[in-house]
Short mmCIF file of C-alpha atoms in Angstrom, two decimals:
data_model
loop_
_atom_site.label_atom_id
_atom_site.label_comp_id
_atom_site.label_asym_id
_atom_site.label_seq_id
_atom_site.Cartn_x
_atom_site.Cartn_y
_atom_site.Cartn_z
CA MET A 1 17.07 28.11 9.95
CA THR A 2 15.25 24.80 10.05
CA LYS A 3 11.67 24.72 8.70
CA TYR A 4 8.93 22.57 10.28
CA ILE A 5 6.13 20.70 8.64
CA PHE A 6 3.37 19.16 10.82
CA VAL A 7 1.00 16.37 9.41
CA THR A 8 -2.22 15.84 11.19
CA GLY A 9 -5.07 13.35 10.25
CA GLY A 10 -8.81 13.78 10.38
CA VAL A 11 -12.11 11.82 9.87
CA THR A 12 -10.65 8.47 10.30
CA SER A 13 -7.42 6.72 11.19
CA SER A 14 -5.30 4.61 8.68
CA LEU A 15 -5.63 7.27 5.93
CA GLY A 16 -1.79 7.02 5.31
CA LYS A 17 -0.18 9.93 7.16
CA GLY A 18 3.10 7.97 7.31
CA ILE A 19 3.20 7.39 3.59
CA ILE A 20 2.18 11.01 2.72
CA SER A 21 4.97 12.21 5.14
CA ALA A 22 7.47 9.90 3.62
CA SER A 23 6.49 10.80 0.06
CA LEU A 24 6.69 14.58 0.68
CA ALA A 25 10.07 14.07 2.37
CA LYS A 26 11.27 11.86 -0.64
CA LEU A 27 10.40 14.82 -3.10
CA LEU A 28 12.08 17.44 -0.89
CA GLN A 29 15.15 15.16 -0.54
CA ALA A 30 15.16 14.69 -4.40
CA ARG A 31 15.29 18.49 -4.82
CA GLY A 32 18.50 18.61 -2.62
CA TYR A 33 17.09 19.42 0.71
CA ARG A 34 18.09 17.55 3.92
CA VAL A 35 15.05 16.18 5.39
CA THR A 36 13.93 14.04 8.38
CA ILE A 37 10.55 12.77 9.77
CA GLN A 38 9.53 12.20 13.35
CA LYS A 39 6.46 10.43 14.67
CA PHE A 40 4.52 11.67 17.72
CA ASP A 41 2.17 8.90 19.10
CA PRO A 42 -0.47 9.80 21.50
CA TYR A 43 -0.62 6.49 23.41
CA ILE A 44 0.70 6.25 26.96
CA ASN A 45 3.17 3.27 26.27
CA ILE A 46 6.71 4.56 26.65
CA ASP A 47 7.38 2.76 23.31
CA PRO A 48 5.71 0.03 21.19
CA GLY A 49 8.21 -2.57 22.47
CA THR A 50 5.73 -4.21 24.82
CA LEU A 51 2.73 -4.00 22.46
CA ASN A 52 1.35 -7.13 20.93
CA PRO A 53 1.95 -6.90 17.09
CA TYR A 54 -1.83 -7.36 16.66
CA GLU A 55 -2.40 -4.06 18.50
CA HIS A 56 0.12 -1.98 16.62
CA GLY A 57 1.74 -3.90 13.75
CA GLU A 58 5.53 -4.56 14.08
CA CYS A 59 7.79 -2.86 16.34
CA TYR A 60 10.58 -1.16 14.24
CA VAL A 61 14.08 -0.97 15.80
CA THR A 62 16.56 1.91 14.93
CA GLU A 63 20.39 1.83 14.76
CA ASP A 64 20.61 3.31 18.27
CA GLY A 65 18.24 0.67 19.71
CA ALA A 66 15.00 2.50 20.04
CA GLU A 67 11.79 0.41 19.69
CA THR A 68 9.58 2.59 17.62
CA ASP A 69 6.37 2.82 15.46
CA LEU A 70 6.35 1.03 12.15
CA ASP A 71 6.05 4.33 10.31
CA LEU A 72 9.73 4.86 10.93
CA GLY A 73 10.39 1.90 8.72
CA HIS A 74 8.58 3.77 5.93
CA TYR A 75 10.67 6.91 6.57
CA GLU A 76 13.91 4.95 6.28
CA ARG A 77 12.83 2.88 3.20
CA PHE A 78 11.79 6.01 1.27
CA LEU A 79 14.61 8.28 2.36
CA ASN A 80 17.43 5.69 2.76
CA THR A 81 18.75 7.64 5.93
CA PRO A 82 18.62 6.01 9.40
CA THR A 83 16.32 7.28 12.12
CA SER A 84 16.85 7.32 15.81
CA LYS A 85 15.05 7.42 19.24
CA ALA A 86 14.57 11.18 18.58
CA ASN A 87 12.27 10.30 15.73
CA ASN A 88 9.54 8.62 17.64
CA ILE A 89 8.01 10.19 20.90
CA THR A 90 5.00 8.94 22.68
CA THR A 91 2.68 10.50 25.31
CA GLY A 92 4.19 8.01 27.80
CA ARG A 93 7.74 9.39 27.14
CA ILE A 94 6.54 12.97 27.43
CA TYR A 95 4.69 12.45 30.76
CA GLN A 96 7.74 10.34 32.12
CA ASN A 97 10.16 13.16 31.29
CA VAL A 98 7.94 15.95 32.96
CA ILE A 99 7.28 13.66 36.01
CA ASN A 100 10.92 12.88 36.53
CA ARG A 101 11.84 16.60 36.45
CA GLU A 102 8.99 17.39 38.79
CA ARG A 103 10.43 14.79 41.29
CA GLU A 104 13.83 16.43 41.00
CA GLY A 105 12.29 19.73 41.92
CA ALA A 106 12.85 21.34 38.40
CA PHE A 107 9.63 23.35 38.48
CA LEU A 108 10.33 25.37 41.64
CA GLY A 109 7.17 24.47 43.47
CA LYS A 110 4.85 25.31 40.61
CA THR A 111 1.72 23.30 39.87
CA VAL A 112 2.61 20.97 36.88
CA GLN A 113 -0.04 21.26 34.17
CA VAL A 114 -0.74 20.06 30.60
CA VAL A 115 -0.23 23.67 29.53
CA PRO A 116 2.50 24.86 29.77
CA HIS A 117 4.55 21.97 31.08
CA ILE A 118 3.46 18.97 28.96
CA THR A 119 3.15 21.22 25.81
CA ASP A 120 6.63 22.61 26.56
CA GLU A 121 8.06 19.22 26.73
CA ILE A 122 6.35 18.28 23.42
CA LYS A 123 7.72 21.38 21.74
CA ARG A 124 11.27 20.58 23.13
CA ASN A 125 11.06 17.18 21.43
CA MET A 126 9.81 18.72 18.25
CA ARG A 127 12.90 20.92 18.00
CA ILE A 128 15.55 18.31 18.92
CA LEU A 129 16.18 17.16 15.33
CA GLY A 130 15.95 20.59 13.80
CA GLU A 131 18.66 21.87 16.43
CA THR A 132 21.23 19.44 15.35
CA GLY A 133 22.05 21.46 12.21
CA ASP A 134 21.73 18.34 10.09
CA TYR A 135 18.41 19.20 8.51
CA ASP A 136 16.80 21.84 6.43
CA ILE A 137 13.29 20.57 6.98
CA VAL A 138 11.78 18.42 9.81
CA ILE A 139 8.40 16.77 9.14
CA THR A 140 6.40 15.83 12.22
CA GLU A 141 3.60 13.31 11.91
CA ILE A 142 1.02 13.59 14.79
CA GLY A 143 -0.34 10.12 15.28
CA GLY A 144 -4.22 9.34 15.87
CA THR A 145 -6.88 11.54 14.59
CA VAL A 146 -7.76 15.23 15.34
CA GLY A 147 -10.56 15.19 18.01
CA ASP A 148 -9.08 12.16 20.02
CA ILE A 149 -8.76 12.99 23.59
CA GLU A 150 -5.15 11.58 23.55
CA SER A 151 -3.86 13.78 20.80
CA LEU A 152 -5.10 17.22 22.29
CA PRO A 153 -1.84 18.20 24.01
CA PHE A 154 0.01 17.47 20.72
CA VAL A 155 -2.37 19.60 18.58
CA GLU A 156 -2.09 22.36 21.26
CA ALA A 157 1.74 22.09 21.02
CA VAL A 158 1.63 22.45 17.21
CA ARG A 159 -0.55 25.48 17.69
CA GLN A 160 1.88 27.18 19.89
CA PHE A 161 4.94 26.01 17.91
CA LYS A 162 3.46 27.46 14.58
CA TRP A 163 2.69 30.75 16.32
CA GLU A 164 6.20 31.08 17.95
CA ALA A 165 8.00 29.97 14.70
CA GLY A 166 6.36 32.81 12.80
CA PRO A 167 5.01 32.89 9.17
CA GLY A 168 6.97 30.91 6.54
CA ASN A 169 8.81 28.70 9.19
CA ALA A 170 6.20 26.13 9.94
CA LEU A 171 3.07 24.85 8.26
CA VAL A 172 0.32 22.25 8.83
CA ILE A 173 -0.77 19.61 6.35
CA HIS A 174 -4.12 18.10 7.30
CA LEU A 175 -4.78 14.62 5.74
CA THR A 176 -8.57 13.99 5.42
CA LEU A 177 -11.02 11.81 3.68
CA ILE A 178 -13.53 12.55 0.72
CA PRO A 179 -15.77 9.58 0.89
CA PHE A 180 -17.76 8.33 -2.20
CA LEU A 181 -21.38 7.54 -1.56
CA ALA A 182 -22.43 4.87 -4.02
CA ALA A 183 -26.08 5.49 -3.39
CA ALA A 184 -25.85 9.15 -4.34
CA GLY A 185 -23.14 8.47 -6.80
CA GLU A 186 -20.99 11.45 -5.57
CA LEU A 187 -18.11 12.50 -3.45
CA LYS A 188 -18.94 14.14 -0.15
CA THR A 189 -16.85 17.04 1.21
CA LYS A 190 -18.74 17.48 4.56
CA PRO A 191 -16.41 15.06 6.68
CA THR A 192 -13.47 17.18 5.56
CA GLN A 193 -15.19 20.46 6.41
CA HIS A 194 -16.12 19.23 9.81
CA SER A 195 -12.48 17.98 10.41
CA VAL A 196 -11.04 21.34 9.43
CA LYS A 197 -13.66 23.08 11.70
CA MET A 198 -12.39 20.95 14.56
CA LEU A 199 -8.81 22.02 13.86
CA LEU A 200 -9.91 25.59 13.75
CA GLU A 201 -11.64 25.18 17.21
CA TYR A 202 -8.22 24.17 18.52
CA GLY A 203 -6.75 27.23 17.05
CA ILE A 204 -4.99 25.72 14.05
CA GLN A 205 -5.67 26.87 10.41
CA PRO A 206 -4.14 24.09 8.12
CA ASP A 207 -2.14 25.40 5.27
CA ILE A 208 -2.54 22.33 2.94
CA LEU A 209 -5.30 19.68 2.70
CA VAL A 210 -4.40 16.21 1.39
CA CYS A 211 -7.68 14.58 0.43
CA ARG A 212 -7.66 10.72 0.38
CA THR A 213 -10.16 9.62 -2.17
CA GLU A 214 -11.13 6.61 -4.43
CA HIS A 215 -12.35 8.80 -7.21
CA HIS A 216 -10.71 11.96 -8.84
CA ILE A 217 -11.91 15.23 -7.22
CA ASN A 218 -12.87 17.79 -9.92
CA MET A 219 -12.36 21.58 -9.92
CA ASP A 220 -15.74 22.28 -8.35
CA ILE A 221 -15.10 20.09 -5.39
CA ARG A 222 -11.61 21.62 -5.01
CA LYS A 223 -13.12 25.16 -5.01
CA LYS A 224 -15.76 24.14 -2.52
CA ILE A 225 -13.25 22.76 -0.16
CA ALA A 226 -10.93 25.68 -0.48
CA LEU A 227 -13.84 28.10 0.13
CA PHE A 228 -15.13 26.27 3.23
CA CYS A 229 -11.74 25.48 4.72
CA ASN A 230 -9.82 28.79 4.10
CA VAL A 231 -7.10 27.39 1.92
CA ASN A 232 -5.87 28.30 -1.50
CA ILE A 233 -7.19 26.20 -4.36
CA ASN A 234 -3.72 25.02 -5.11
CA ALA A 235 -3.41 23.73 -1.63
CA VAL A 236 -6.20 21.21 -2.03
CA VAL A 237 -4.31 18.13 -3.03
CA GLU A 238 -5.80 14.92 -4.25
CA SER A 239 -4.41 11.65 -2.98
CA MET A 240 -5.91 8.76 -4.86
CA ASP A 241 -5.55 5.08 -3.89
CA ALA A 242 -2.37 3.70 -5.44
CA SER A 243 -1.50 0.18 -6.53
CA THR A 244 1.70 0.41 -4.45
CA ILE A 245 2.89 2.85 -1.78
CA TYR A 246 5.95 3.58 -3.93
CA ASP A 247 3.73 5.33 -6.53
CA VAL A 248 2.67 8.04 -4.02
CA PRO A 249 5.70 10.32 -4.33
CA LEU A 250 5.02 10.52 -8.11
CA LEU A 251 1.32 11.17 -7.38
CA MET A 252 2.26 13.95 -4.96
CA LEU A 253 4.76 15.35 -7.61
CA LYS A 254 1.95 15.45 -10.11
CA GLU A 255 -0.23 17.30 -7.58
CA LYS A 256 2.69 19.75 -6.90
CA LEU A 257 2.56 19.13 -3.21
CA ASP A 258 6.38 19.83 -2.79
CA GLN A 259 6.04 22.99 -4.76
CA THR A 260 3.25 24.30 -2.69
CA VAL A 261 5.10 23.45 0.52
CA LEU A 262 8.29 25.07 -0.62
CA THR A 263 6.42 28.24 -1.66
CA LYS A 264 4.70 28.50 1.70
CA LEU A 265 8.04 27.94 3.58
CA LYS A 266 9.72 30.62 1.42
CA LEU A 267 12.26 28.01 0.05
CA SER A 268 13.53 27.78 -3.55
CA HIS A 269 12.07 25.13 -5.84
CA LYS A 270 14.39 25.92 -8.74
CA ASN A 271 15.90 22.39 -8.67
CA GLU A 272 13.55 19.89 -10.29
CA PRO A 273 13.55 16.75 -8.16
CA ASN A 274 15.78 13.94 -9.29
CA LEU A 275 13.71 10.67 -9.27
CA ASP A 276 15.51 8.58 -11.86
CA ASN A 277 16.43 5.79 -9.56
CA TRP A 278 13.07 5.79 -7.98
CA LYS A 279 11.37 5.51 -11.38
CA ASP A 280 13.89 2.79 -12.36
CA PHE A 281 12.89 0.84 -9.18
CA LEU A 282 9.13 1.38 -10.05
CA GLY A 283 9.73 0.11 -13.57
CA ARG A 284 11.25 -3.11 -12.41
CA LEU A 285 8.48 -3.46 -9.58
CA LYS A 286 5.80 -3.20 -12.11
CA ASN A 287 7.23 -5.22 -14.97
CA PRO A 288 8.54 -8.49 -13.50
CA THR A 289 9.76 -11.10 -15.86
CA SER A 290 9.11 -14.11 -13.50
CA GLU A 291 7.23 -14.96 -10.23
CA VAL A 292 8.16 -16.95 -7.03
CA ARG A 293 5.86 -18.20 -4.23
CA ILE A 294 7.47 -17.76 -0.73
CA GLY A 295 5.84 -18.96 2.37
CA LEU A 296 6.02 -16.63 5.41
CA VAL A 297 5.64 -18.86 8.52
CA GLY A 298 4.67 -16.87 11.57
CA LYS A 299 2.36 -16.53 14.48
CA TYR A 300 0.95 -13.17 13.60
CA VAL A 301 0.07 -13.77 9.83
CA GLU A 302 -3.55 -12.54 10.21
CA LEU A 303 -2.22 -8.95 10.34
CA PRO A 304 0.31 -8.39 7.58
CA ASP A 305 1.45 -5.19 9.33
CA ALA A 306 3.09 -7.36 12.03
CA TYR A 307 5.71 -8.34 9.36
CA LYS A 308 5.68 -5.03 7.43
CA SER A 309 9.42 -4.67 7.01
CA ILE A 310 9.81 -8.27 5.85
CA ILE A 311 7.04 -7.79 3.13
CA GLU A 312 8.72 -4.58 1.99
CA SER A 313 12.00 -6.20 1.83
CA PHE A 314 10.58 -8.83 -0.41
CA ILE A 315 9.25 -6.01 -2.70
CA HIS A 316 12.73 -4.45 -2.83
CA ALA A 317 14.54 -7.72 -3.51
CA GLY A 318 11.92 -8.84 -5.98
CA ALA A 319 12.29 -5.64 -8.03
CA LYS A 320 16.14 -6.20 -7.86
CA ASN A 321 15.71 -9.72 -9.25
CA GLU A 322 12.93 -8.57 -11.76
CA CYS A 323 10.45 -10.95 -10.26
CA LYS A 324 7.15 -10.77 -8.41
CA VAL A 325 7.38 -12.26 -4.90
CA LYS A 326 3.92 -13.73 -4.01
CA VAL A 327 3.96 -14.07 -0.24
CA GLN A 328 1.85 -16.86 1.22
CA TYR A 329 0.98 -16.42 4.87
CA ILE A 330 1.18 -19.65 6.89
CA PRO A 331 0.04 -19.63 10.49
CA SER A 332 2.83 -21.54 12.41
CA GLU A 333 0.46 -22.94 15.01
CA GLN A 334 -1.55 -24.75 12.28
CA LEU A 335 1.58 -26.71 11.11
CA THR A 336 2.01 -30.28 12.40
CA PRO A 337 4.14 -33.18 11.30
CA GLU A 338 1.13 -34.61 9.58
CA ASN A 339 0.13 -31.52 7.47
CA ALA A 340 3.44 -29.70 6.92
CA VAL A 341 4.00 -31.30 3.44
CA GLU A 342 0.51 -30.43 2.30
CA LYS A 343 0.69 -26.91 3.63
CA LEU A 344 4.07 -26.14 2.20
CA ARG A 345 3.69 -27.91 -1.12
CA GLY A 346 4.34 -25.72 -4.22
CA LEU A 347 6.36 -23.04 -2.43
CA HIS A 348 9.81 -22.00 -3.87
CA GLY A 349 11.18 -20.72 -0.59
CA VAL A 350 10.22 -20.43 2.98
CA LEU A 351 10.88 -17.61 5.55
CA VAL A 352 10.42 -18.37 9.17
CA ALA A 353 9.58 -15.08 10.94
CA PRO A 354 10.70 -13.64 14.23
CA GLY A 355 8.48 -13.70 17.27
CA PHE A 356 8.25 -14.39 21.10
CA GLY A 357 6.62 -17.12 23.16
CA GLU A 358 5.79 -20.71 22.70
CA ARG A 359 2.72 -20.33 20.37
CA GLY A 360 3.57 -21.71 17.02
CA PHE A 361 7.14 -22.70 17.97
CA GLU A 362 6.74 -26.44 17.11
CA GLY A 363 4.99 -25.51 13.75
CA LYS A 364 8.06 -23.28 12.86
CA ILE A 365 10.34 -26.33 13.49
CA GLU A 366 8.17 -28.62 11.32
CA ALA A 367 8.38 -26.01 8.43
CA ILE A 368 12.20 -25.95 8.81
CA ARG A 369 12.49 -29.72 8.82
CA TYR A 370 10.47 -29.99 5.61
CA VAL A 371 12.62 -27.30 3.67
CA ARG A 372 15.95 -28.70 4.97
CA GLU A 373 15.06 -32.25 4.00
CA ASN A 374 13.70 -31.24 0.55
CA ASN A 375 16.46 -28.70 -0.36
CA ILE A 376 13.90 -25.73 -0.62
CA PRO A 377 15.50 -22.25 -0.04
CA PHE A 378 15.07 -21.25 3.69
CA PHE A 379 15.68 -17.98 5.40
CA GLY A 380 15.18 -17.75 9.26
CA ILE A 381 15.06 -14.35 11.10
CA CYS A 382 15.72 -14.15 14.89
CA LEU A 383 13.36 -16.71 16.40
CA GLY A 384 13.42 -18.33 12.85
CA MET A 385 17.14 -18.82 13.20
CA GLN A 386 16.80 -20.23 16.66
CA CYS A 387 14.08 -22.72 15.38
CA SER A 388 16.48 -23.92 12.74
CA VAL A 389 19.05 -24.54 15.46
CA VAL A 390 16.55 -26.48 17.58
CA GLU A 391 15.39 -28.58 14.48
CA PHE A 392 18.83 -29.45 13.51
CA GLY A 393 19.66 -30.49 17.09
CA ARG A 394 16.59 -32.77 17.49
CA ASN A 395 16.58 -34.33 13.95
CA VAL A 396 20.33 -34.41 12.82
CA LEU A 397 22.30 -34.37 16.01
CA GLY A 398 19.82 -36.70 17.80
CA LEU A 399 19.55 -34.30 20.83
CA LYS A 400 16.21 -35.62 22.18
CA GLY A 401 14.14 -32.78 23.59
CA ALA A 402 16.51 -29.99 22.47
CA SER A 403 14.79 -26.57 22.65
CA SER A 404 15.03 -23.03 23.65
CA THR A 405 14.87 -22.16 27.33
CA GLU A 406 12.36 -19.46 26.33
CA MET A 407 9.90 -22.17 25.49
CA HIS A 408 11.03 -25.01 27.66
CA PRO A 409 12.99 -23.87 30.68
CA ASP A 410 13.76 -27.50 31.76
CA THR A 411 14.99 -28.84 28.37
CA PRO A 412 17.84 -31.35 28.60
CA HIS A 413 19.58 -29.62 25.68
CA PRO A 414 19.26 -25.83 25.85
CA VAL A 415 20.73 -25.29 22.35
CA ILE A 416 19.18 -21.77 22.56
CA ASP A 417 19.59 -20.04 25.87
CA MET A 418 19.17 -16.71 27.53
CA MET A 419 22.08 -14.33 27.01
CA GLU A 420 24.13 -13.84 30.23
CA ASP A 421 23.45 -9.96 30.44
CA GLN A 422 19.77 -10.67 30.16
CA LYS A 423 19.38 -13.12 33.19
CA ASN A 424 18.97 -10.45 35.82
CA VAL A 425 16.66 -8.20 33.80
CA VAL A 426 13.28 -7.47 35.60
CA ASN A 427 11.62 -4.74 33.46
CA LYS A 428 10.28 -5.95 30.01
CA GLY A 429 10.29 -2.62 28.00
CA GLY A 430 13.40 -1.45 26.24
CA THR A 431 15.69 -4.13 27.91
CA MET A 432 16.33 -6.59 25.18
CA ARG A 433 19.63 -6.63 23.09
CA LEU A 434 18.52 -3.73 20.79
CA GLY A 435 20.09 -1.88 17.96
CA SER A 436 23.06 -2.21 15.89
CA TYR A 437 25.93 -4.55 16.55
CA PRO A 438 28.99 -5.78 14.55
CA CYS A 439 29.31 -9.22 12.97
CA ASP A 440 32.19 -11.02 11.39
CA LEU A 441 31.37 -13.23 8.50
CA LYS A 442 33.47 -16.38 7.48
CA LYS A 443 35.09 -15.92 4.11
CA GLY A 444 33.46 -17.80 1.33
CA SER A 445 30.15 -18.31 3.37
CA LYS A 446 26.83 -17.65 1.67
CA ALA A 447 26.37 -14.62 4.02
CA ALA A 448 29.85 -13.17 3.08
CA LEU A 449 29.19 -13.71 -0.58
CA ALA A 450 25.87 -11.98 -0.35
CA TYR A 451 27.17 -8.85 1.42
CA GLY A 452 30.37 -8.85 -0.63
CA LYS A 453 32.30 -8.14 2.61
CA THR A 454 33.14 -9.96 5.86
CA HIS A 455 32.58 -7.19 8.42
CA ILE A 456 28.94 -6.02 8.85
CA THR A 457 26.63 -4.35 11.31
CA GLU A 458 22.99 -5.27 11.81
CA ARG A 459 20.07 -4.55 14.13
CA HIS A 460 18.97 -6.88 16.95
CA ARG A 461 15.92 -7.37 19.13
CA HIS A 462 16.28 -10.53 21.35
CA ARG A 463 17.07 -12.00 24.62
CA PHE A 464 18.07 -15.48 23.75
CA GLU A 465 21.11 -16.72 21.71
CA PHE A 466 22.83 -19.83 20.38
CA ASN A 467 24.26 -21.84 23.23
CA ASN A 468 28.09 -21.98 22.36
CA GLN A 469 28.52 -25.22 24.40
CA TYR A 470 27.05 -27.04 21.45
CA LEU A 471 29.03 -25.10 18.78
CA LYS A 472 31.49 -27.78 17.91
CA ASP A 473 28.81 -30.49 17.51
CA TYR A 474 26.85 -28.39 15.08
CA GLU A 475 29.75 -27.41 13.04
CA ALA A 476 31.00 -30.98 12.73
CA ALA A 477 27.48 -31.98 11.46
CA GLY A 478 27.32 -29.32 8.85
CA LEU A 479 25.39 -26.41 10.25
CA THR A 480 28.08 -23.69 10.17
CA PRO A 481 28.18 -20.73 12.35
CA SER A 482 29.21 -18.21 9.59
CA GLY A 483 28.65 -15.01 11.43
CA ILE A 484 30.09 -14.21 14.86
CA ASN A 485 29.93 -11.09 17.06
CA PRO A 486 33.61 -10.13 17.53
CA GLU A 487 33.06 -8.68 20.95
CA ASN A 488 31.38 -11.64 22.73
CA GLY A 489 31.40 -14.65 20.43
CA LEU A 490 27.59 -14.62 19.85
CA VAL A 491 26.54 -16.65 16.88
CA GLU A 492 24.85 -14.25 14.52
CA VAL A 493 24.43 -16.35 11.38
CA VAL A 494 24.13 -20.14 10.86
CA GLU A 495 24.02 -21.83 7.38
CA LEU A 496 23.75 -25.30 6.07
CA LYS A 497 26.41 -26.77 3.82
CA ASN A 498 25.21 -28.70 0.73
CA HIS A 499 21.88 -26.77 0.53
CA PRO A 500 20.94 -24.25 -2.14
CA PHE A 501 20.16 -21.67 0.40
CA PHE A 502 19.75 -22.41 4.14
CA VAL A 503 20.58 -19.28 6.27
CA GLY A 504 19.41 -18.24 9.78
CA ALA A 505 20.28 -14.74 10.99
CA GLN A 506 19.97 -13.73 14.72
CA PHE A 507 19.65 -10.05 13.67
CA HIS A 508 16.89 -8.47 11.75
CA PRO A 509 18.02 -7.80 8.24
CA GLU A 510 14.60 -6.58 7.00
CA LEU A 511 14.97 -3.42 9.08
CA LYS A 512 17.85 -2.11 6.89
CA SER A 513 16.35 -2.78 3.44
CA THR A 514 15.41 0.30 1.50
CA VAL A 515 14.26 1.20 -2.09
CA ALA A 516 17.78 2.45 -2.84
CA ASN A 517 19.56 -0.39 -1.01
CA PRO A 518 17.66 -3.62 -0.96
CA HIS A 519 19.10 -6.06 1.60
CA PRO A 520 21.68 -8.46 0.21
CA LEU A 521 20.37 -11.52 2.11
CA PHE A 522 16.82 -10.91 0.84
CA ILE A 523 18.11 -10.45 -2.73
CA ASN A 524 20.00 -13.73 -2.54
CA PHE A 525 17.07 -15.57 -0.90
CA VAL A 526 14.77 -14.36 -3.57
CA ALA A 527 17.37 -15.28 -6.24
CA ALA A 528 17.85 -18.82 -4.77
CA SER A 529 13.89 -19.18 -4.61
CA LEU A 530 13.80 -18.10 -8.26
CA ALA A 531 16.42 -20.69 -9.29
CA TYR A 532 14.51 -23.39 -7.32
CA ALA A 533 11.30 -22.40 -9.16
CA ARG A 534 12.99 -22.72 -12.51
CA LYS A 535 14.24 -26.20 -11.76
CA ASN A 536 11.07 -27.49 -10.40
#
């Protein structure tokens, strides 16, 4: 029988429910349990696909083409197992399902209400992964903070679920804050007490409290929290700020969070967790032998979460190369032909990031021109790859006014054009080319050498593509289409001959990089940047 763990948050948002959930899952997985994590988000959008990255960070895409919360990226990076659309549910999706069924007459004329109809639909979604038989433990992270109006139906569903599952089959971990008041010189437990009281008002007694803190909490504070919040003293878990999120599983191991969870779920904890590979990764991450500076050129650089998966991919690839990757954020809209040299000087590599819309488009093209002409390693992802095609068309092939029809619908040379099957799409949400597609790589190409094979699958999120009418011209001039989709001839990878590393990918390789399997293109890009740094 599958066991269920619910993770709620109190006091304030951004305490790190996703990292705690992923860390606990990692420890349980390292003990031999089959674990998955799902995220329930209280906002009314059906998915984050139409949200501005400034609102909600990056949109993470799963193998099956779901646009999801960026926490799913953490789940995959920690567990090295793919997630799916069943791993991320929003209020919008819940209500849409219930309203669709009401229109079909499924409720036999009953008045449709939050309880039981909405809460039943939430519980049904909570069980979906557990009922596949693929998992021993399902961890469900409830987004937002307890007390938010939006999260009330989810909290009520957790209360019902826990009651129905019975003792030992479901537990609640409440993540809370123990602030340090500098003026008083002490940690304060009152916000945590209030947060737990609010949960109790909703009928939920948390089983474990994970306390986020900047200072160690001593035994007296633990006893006080345990007494006022009705939990065992060993269920008060300290979660200190860490230098890297990848430290958190080891910090939770030290606090015996996994043991406490297994005891409460009546599961064996005879097997000690096998974390040798994890510790090896951390050792290389914390003891680099060299350093590279890589520029990330994008339009959302003020919010690092907008490029979360790319930053984490650099961490994985850096550890693999035993070097520290220092990412320098460069706003693409500030790049001009006049200042590109000055803004990009001193970098050992440049990654041009994905994005949508015209803002910053010309700046990305200037960055690519500079790195192409100066033999600096370049990696373009999605729009970054498309910009490299536009730049090459304008400055090498002499196609005056070459552009993408996304930015300039009337361009005389639409070297990037909308995909045929996208031209009649009206709705914006969930309608792009999404999820995993195959790609055949040319033998001997940089991409094929990086992957060590010629047939790969990668995840997509785009509407526009390389215009194959220009394929022969590009190939003749030296920009090689080295990756092609075998089903429709879509150009997936372009690379430049006679350049240390110049690769553009239409897909999103950052979505498949994990601690256990750093992405080969990132590994090779960092290695090329390192080689450039040593030469210069």
